[in-house]
Amino acid sequence: MLAITNRTSLGAVGVDAAERFQADASTLSLFAVVQLAVYGGMQIPIGVLLDKYGARPIITVGMILMAFGQLTIAISPSIGIAIVARILLGAGDAAVFPAVLRLIAIWFPAQRGPVMVQLTGVLGQAGQLVALIPLAALLHATSWTITFGSIAGLGILFAILVWLVIRNRPPELDADITVNTDTGVVRVVTSAIDTGVGIRAAWAHPGTRLAFWSHFTTPFAGTAFVLLWGMPFLTAGEGVTTGQAATIISTYVVAGMFLGPIIGNLSGRMPNRRSLALVLPAVGIQMIAWIVILLLPGPAPLWLLYVLAVALATGGPASMIAFDHARTHNPAHRLSTATGLTNGGGFISALIAIFLIGLALDLQGAGTPETYSLEAFRIAFLAQVPIWLVGSAFILIERKRTRIRIGLDPERRTRR
């Protein structure tokens, strides 16, 4: 929850950040792009470190890095130093979610994995509400330094709590293992295999690539909306009040929390049809909702903006299915490496989307809060469509290859 509060803290106060740093749209998007680029780039190293050291020290270091990042941005006098702060924030954030997924794999039986992952995502999304409402209120009641310094203090507190409370494994075990309660099979999760071999072996399985593209395609629109561009689009573009915009974004968060357990349960019930029944429909719903709003001749009615929020909310729970793919199709010694590869997908697509939206605004001469316009936002948000289409195509390709690999579909016959 705290990691997601840190991740989305700038999005809730995007206009304030633009004014504080005198930043145009491309520069403002650079904050998020750098943060997400570091997050995505750190996923494989974090996965390897998790396989070697376990979750407890990795989460602790992640909390400390996020705290230093927020403290730096609290006192930052310039854009350059603020970007360094976002690098620290992205590196710390990268450590948390993969480590939590590892704890789930070690402490809980495999049959409960999908629901536990969704519940983790649901609870974590509450961090967006913290960033959206209390954080923005604190900023407007006090100052930039006090607000972001307070988040830094929470980071240090939680680093201490993590070290005191969390353990890598149950006390009766001397290695990180999982136990299948149906078969009694015990699997060791720690590995000392060659890093390069582990990464190549994980990516070589089409199930890992299916996981990557599923995570690449489903959550990026919601991430771009909440992390940076949603508030400016709603207030400066659609003309709603700041309170209404906060309620719309809160609806996105709450809807995601509600849909998470439902999609997790459905994912467990249809393990061989998840891509067609859950992942691709979530992509389609988001794309249709955005296109409808972008094609309207004037500002969208308020109810339709709430529909957009709910549509975008399907992306987060659907993206969690990717981790089910990664866990299903990789042996335990590659668990965190495969998870890191998968988790990087959604943040690579998000940074692409955030940057393209900001660039499109600047190219239209609408790159500052004073020049934002609905027409400019409409054109800018169309940059998301190619990402959806490319990702969906690869989901279908890798789904077919995965089904052939595990024997659900016959091998393709080569033409002579």
Coordinates of N, CA, C and O in Angstrom, one line a residue, residues 61-153:
V61 N 15.2 -2.7 2.0 CA 16.0 -1.7 1.2 C 15.1 -0.9 0.3 O 15.3 0.3 0.1
G62 N 14.1 -1.5 -0.3 CA 13.1 -0.8 -1.1 C 12.4 0.3 -0.4 O 12.3 1.4 -0.9
M63 N 12.0 0.1 0.8 CA 11.4 1.1 1.6 C 12.3 2.3 1.9 O 11.9 3.5 1.9
I64 N 13.6 2.0 2.2 CA 14.6 3.0 2.5 C 14.8 3.9 1.2 O 14.9 5.1 1.3
L65 N 14.9 3.2 0.1 CA 15.2 4.0 -1.2 C 14.0 4.9 -1.5 O 14.2 6.0 -1.9
M66 N 12.8 4.4 -1.3 CA 11.6 5.2 -1.5 C 11.6 6.4 -0.6 O 11.2 7.5 -0.9
A67 N 12.0 6.2 0.7 CA 12.0 7.3 1.7 C 13.0 8.4 1.3 O 12.7 9.6 1.3
F68 N 14.2 7.9 0.8 CA 15.2 8.9 0.4 C 14.7 9.6 -0.9 O 15.0 10.8 -1.0
G69 N 14.0 8.9 -1.7 CA 13.5 9.6 -2.9 C 12.5 10.6 -2.6 O 12.5 11.8 -3.2
Q70 N 11.5 10.4 -1.7 CA 10.5 11.4 -1.3 C 11.1 12.5 -0.6 O 10.7 13.7 -0.7
L71 N 12.1 12.2 0.3 CA 12.8 13.3 1.0 C 13.5 14.2 0.0 O 13.5 15.5 0.1
T72 N 14.1 13.6 -1.0 CA 14.8 14.4 -2.1 C 13.9 15.3 -2.8 O 14.1 16.5 -3.1
I73 N 12.7 14.8 -3.2 CA 11.8 15.6 -4.0 C 11.1 16.6 -3.1 O 10.7 17.7 -3.5
A74 N 11.1 16.4 -1.8 CA 10.5 17.3 -0.8 C 11.3 18.6 -0.8 O 10.8 19.7 -0.6
I75 N 12.6 18.5 -0.9 CA 13.5 19.6 -0.8 C 14.2 20.0 -2.1 O 15.0 20.9 -2.2
S76 N 13.7 19.4 -3.2 CA 14.4 19.6 -4.5 C 14.1 21.0 -5.0 O 13.0 21.5 -5.1
P77 N 15.2 21.7 -5.4 CA 15.0 23.1 -5.9 C 14.9 23.1 -7.4 O 14.7 24.2 -8.0
S78 N 15.2 22.0 -8.1 CA 15.2 22.0 -9.5 C 14.7 20.7 -10.1 O 14.6 19.7 -9.4
I79 N 14.4 20.7 -11.4 CA 13.9 19.5 -12.1 C 14.9 18.4 -12.1 O 14.6 17.2 -11.9
G80 N 16.2 18.7 -12.3 CA 17.3 17.7 -12.3 C 17.3 16.9 -11.1 O 17.4 15.7 -11.1
I81 N 17.3 17.6 -9.9 CA 17.3 16.8 -8.7 C 16.0 16.1 -8.4 O 16.0 14.9 -7.9
A82 N 14.9 16.6 -8.9 CA 13.6 15.9 -8.8 C 13.6 14.6 -9.6 O 13.0 13.6 -9.2
I83 N 14.3 14.6 -10.7 CA 14.3 13.4 -11.5 C 15.2 12.4 -10.8 O 14.9 11.2 -10.9
V84 N 16.3 12.8 -10.2 CA 17.1 11.9 -9.4 C 16.2 11.2 -8.3 O 16.3 10.0 -8.0
A85 N 15.4 12.1 -7.7 CA 14.5 11.6 -6.7 C 13.5 10.5 -7.2 O 13.3 9.5 -6.6
R86 N 13.0 10.7 -8.4 CA 12.1 9.7 -9.0 C 12.9 8.4 -9.4 O 12.3 7.3 -9.4
I87 N 14.1 8.5 -9.7 CA 14.9 7.3 -9.9 C 15.0 6.5 -8.6 O 14.8 5.3 -8.7
L88 N 15.3 7.2 -7.5 CA 15.4 6.5 -6.2 C 14.0 5.8 -5.9 O 13.9 4.7 -5.4
L89 N 12.9 6.6 -6.2 CA 11.6 6.1 -5.9 C 11.3 4.9 -6.8 O 10.7 3.9 -6.3
G90 N 11.6 4.9 -8.0 CA 11.3 3.8 -8.9 C 12.1 2.5 -8.5 O 11.6 1.4 -8.5
A91 N 13.4 2.7 -8.1 CA 14.2 1.6 -7.7 C 13.6 1.0 -6.4 O 13.6 -0.3 -6.3
G92 N 13.2 1.8 -5.5 CA 12.6 1.2 -4.2 C 11.3 0.6 -4.5 O 11.0 -0.5 -3.9
D93 N 10.5 1.2 -5.3 CA 9.2 0.6 -5.6 C 9.3 -0.7 -6.3 O 8.5 -1.7 -6.0
A94 N 10.3 -0.9 -7.1 CA 10.5 -2.1 -7.9 C 10.7 -3.3 -7.0 O 10.5 -4.4 -7.4
A95 N 11.2 -3.1 -5.8 CA 11.6 -4.2 -4.9 C 10.4 -4.8 -4.2 O 10.4 -5.9 -3.7
V96 N 9.3 -4.0 -4.1 CA 8.2 -4.4 -3.1 C 7.3 -5.5 -3.6 O 7.1 -6.5 -3.0
F97 N 6.7 -5.2 -4.8 CA 5.6 -6.1 -5.2 C 6.2 -7.5 -5.6 O 5.6 -8.5 -5.2
P98 N 7.3 -7.6 -6.3 CA 7.8 -9.0 -6.5 C 8.2 -9.7 -5.2 O 8.0 -10.9 -5.1
A99 N 8.6 -9.0 -4.3 CA 9.0 -9.6 -3.0 C 7.7 -10.1 -2.3 O 7.7 -11.2 -1.7
V100 N 6.6 -9.3 -2.4 CA 5.4 -9.7 -1.7 C 4.8 -11.0 -2.5 O 4.3 -11.9 -1.8
L101 N 4.9 -11.0 -3.8 CA 4.5 -12.2 -4.5 C 5.3 -13.4 -4.1 O 4.8 -14.6 -4.0
R102 N 6.6 -13.2 -3.8 CA 7.4 -14.4 -3.3 C 6.9 -14.8 -2.0 O 6.9 -16.1 -1.7
L103 N 6.6 -13.9 -1.1 CA 6.1 -14.3 0.2 C 4.8 -15.1 0.1 O 4.6 -16.1 0.8
I104 N 4.0 -14.7 -0.9 CA 2.7 -15.5 -1.1 C 3.1 -16.9 -1.5 O 2.5 -17.9 -1.0
A105 N 4.0 -17.0 -2.5 CA 4.4 -18.4 -3.0 C 5.0 -19.3 -1.9 O 4.8 -20.5 -1.9
I106 N 5.7 -18.7 -0.9 CA 6.3 -19.5 0.1 C 5.4 -19.8 1.3 O 5.5 -20.9 1.8
W107 N 4.6 -18.8 1.7 CA 3.8 -19.0 2.9 C 2.5 -19.6 2.6 O 1.8 -20.1 3.6
F108 N 2.0 -19.7 1.4 CA 0.6 -20.2 1.1 C 0.7 -21.3 0.1 O 1.5 -21.3 -0.8
P109 N -0.3 -22.2 0.2 CA -0.3 -23.3 -0.8 C -0.7 -22.8 -2.2 O -1.3 -21.8 -2.3
A110 N -0.2 -23.5 -3.2 CA -0.3 -23.1 -4.6 C -1.8 -22.8 -5.0 O -2.1 -22.0 -5.8
Q111 N -2.7 -23.6 -4.4 CA -4.1 -23.5 -4.8 C -4.7 -22.2 -4.4 O -5.7 -21.7 -5.0
R112 N -4.1 -21.5 -3.4 CA -4.7 -20.2 -2.9 C -3.9 -19.1 -3.6 O -4.2 -17.9 -3.3
G113 N -3.0 -19.4 -4.5 CA -2.1 -18.3 -5.1 C -2.9 -17.3 -5.8 O -2.7 -16.1 -5.5
P114 N -3.8 -17.6 -6.8 CA -4.5 -16.6 -7.6 C -5.3 -15.6 -6.7 O -5.2 -14.4 -6.9
V115 N -6.0 -16.1 -5.7 CA -6.8 -15.3 -4.9 C -5.9 -14.4 -4.0 O -6.2 -13.2 -3.8
M116 N -4.8 -15.0 -3.4 CA -3.9 -14.2 -2.6 C -3.3 -13.1 -3.4 O -3.1 -12.0 -2.8
V117 N -2.9 -13.4 -4.6 CA -2.3 -12.3 -5.4 C -3.3 -11.2 -5.7 O -3.0 -10.0 -5.6
Q118 N -4.6 -11.5 -6.0 CA -5.6 -10.5 -6.2 C -5.8 -9.7 -4.9 O -6.0 -8.5 -5.0
L119 N -5.9 -10.4 -3.8 CA -6.1 -9.7 -2.5 C -5.0 -8.7 -2.2 O -5.2 -7.6 -1.7
T120 N -3.8 -9.2 -2.5 CA -2.6 -8.3 -2.4 C -2.7 -7.0 -3.2 O -2.5 -5.9 -2.8
G121 N -3.1 -7.3 -4.5 CA -3.3 -6.1 -5.4 C -4.4 -5.2 -4.9 O -4.3 -4.0 -5.0
V122 N -5.5 -5.8 -4.4 CA -6.7 -5.0 -3.9 C -6.2 -4.1 -2.7 O -6.5 -2.9 -2.7
L123 N -5.5 -4.7 -1.7 CA -5.1 -3.9 -0.6 C -4.1 -2.9 -1.0 O -4.1 -1.7 -0.5
G124 N -3.2 -3.3 -1.9 CA -2.2 -2.3 -2.4 C -2.8 -1.1 -3.1 O -2.4 0.0 -2.9
Q125 N -3.9 -1.3 -3.8 CA -4.5 -0.2 -4.6 C -5.1 0.8 -3.6 O -5.3 2.0 -4.1
A126 N -5.3 0.5 -2.4 CA -5.8 1.5 -1.4 C -4.8 2.6 -1.3 O -5.1 3.7 -0.9
G127 N -3.5 2.3 -1.6 CA -2.5 3.3 -1.6 C -2.8 4.5 -2.6 O -2.4 5.6 -2.3
Q128 N -3.5 4.2 -3.6 CA -3.9 5.2 -4.6 C -4.8 6.2 -3.9 O -4.8 7.4 -4.2
L129 N -5.7 5.7 -3.1 CA -6.7 6.5 -2.4 C -5.9 7.4 -1.4 O -6.3 8.6 -1.2
V130 N -4.9 6.9 -0.8 CA -4.1 7.7 0.2 C -3.4 8.8 -0.6 O -3.4 10.0 -0.1
A131 N -2.9 8.5 -1.8 CA -2.2 9.5 -2.6 C -3.2 10.6 -3.1 O -2.9 11.8 -3.2
L132 N -4.4 10.1 -3.4 CA -5.4 11.0 -4.1 C -6.1 12.0 -3.1 O -6.2 13.1 -3.5
I133 N -6.4 11.5 -1.9 CA -7.2 12.3 -1.1 C -6.4 12.9 0.1 O -6.2 14.2 0.1
P134 N -5.9 12.1 1.1 CA -5.2 12.8 2.2 C -3.9 13.5 1.7 O -3.6 14.6 2.2
L135 N -3.2 12.9 0.7 CA -1.9 13.6 0.3 C -2.2 14.9 -0.3 O -1.6 15.9 0.0
A136 N -3.2 15.0 -1.2 CA -3.5 16.3 -1.9 C -4.0 17.3 -0.9 O -3.7 18.5 -0.9
A137 N -4.8 16.8 0.1 CA -5.4 17.7 1.1 C -4.2 18.2 2.0 O -4.2 19.4 2.3
L138 N -3.3 17.4 2.3 CA -2.1 17.8 3.2 C -1.3 18.9 2.4 O -0.9 19.9 3.0
L139 N -1.1 18.6 1.1 CA -0.3 19.6 0.3 C -1.0 21.0 0.3 O -0.3 22.0 0.5
H140 N -2.3 21.0 0.1 CA -3.0 22.3 0.0 C -3.2 22.9 1.4 O -3.4 24.2 1.5
A141 N -3.0 22.1 2.5 CA -3.2 22.7 3.8 C -1.8 23.1 4.4 O -1.8 24.0 5.3
T142 N -0.7 22.5 3.9 CA 0.6 22.8 4.4 C 1.5 23.3 3.3 O 1.4 24.4 2.8
S143 N 2.5 22.5 3.0 CA 3.4 22.9 1.9 C 4.0 21.6 1.2 O 3.8 20.5 1.7
W144 N 4.7 21.9 0.1 CA 5.3 20.8 -0.7 C 6.3 20.0 0.2 O 6.3 18.8 0.2
T145 N 7.1 20.7 0.9 CA 8.2 20.1 1.7 C 7.6 19.2 2.8 O 8.0 18.1 3.0
I146 N 6.6 19.7 3.5 CA 6.0 19.0 4.6 C 5.3 17.7 4.1 O 5.4 16.7 4.7
T147 N 4.6 17.9 3.0 CA 3.8 16.7 2.4 C 4.7 15.6 2.0 O 4.5 14.4 2.5
F148 N 5.7 15.9 1.2 CA 6.6 14.8 0.7 C 7.6 14.3 1.8 O 8.0 13.2 1.8
G149 N 7.9 15.2 2.7 CA 8.7 14.8 3.9 C 8.0 13.9 4.8 O 8.6 12.9 5.3
S150 N 6.7 14.0 4.9 CA 5.9 13.1 5.7 C 5.9 11.7 5.1 O 5.9 10.7 5.8
I151 N 5.7 11.6 3.8 CA 5.8 10.3 3.1 C 7.1 9.6 3.4 O 7.2 8.4 3.6
A152 N 8.2 10.5 3.3 CA 9.5 9.9 3.6 C 9.6 9.3 5.0 O 10.2 8.3 5.2
G153 N 9.0 10.0 5.9 CA 9.0 9.5 7.3 C 8.3 8.2 7.4 O 8.7 7.3 8.2

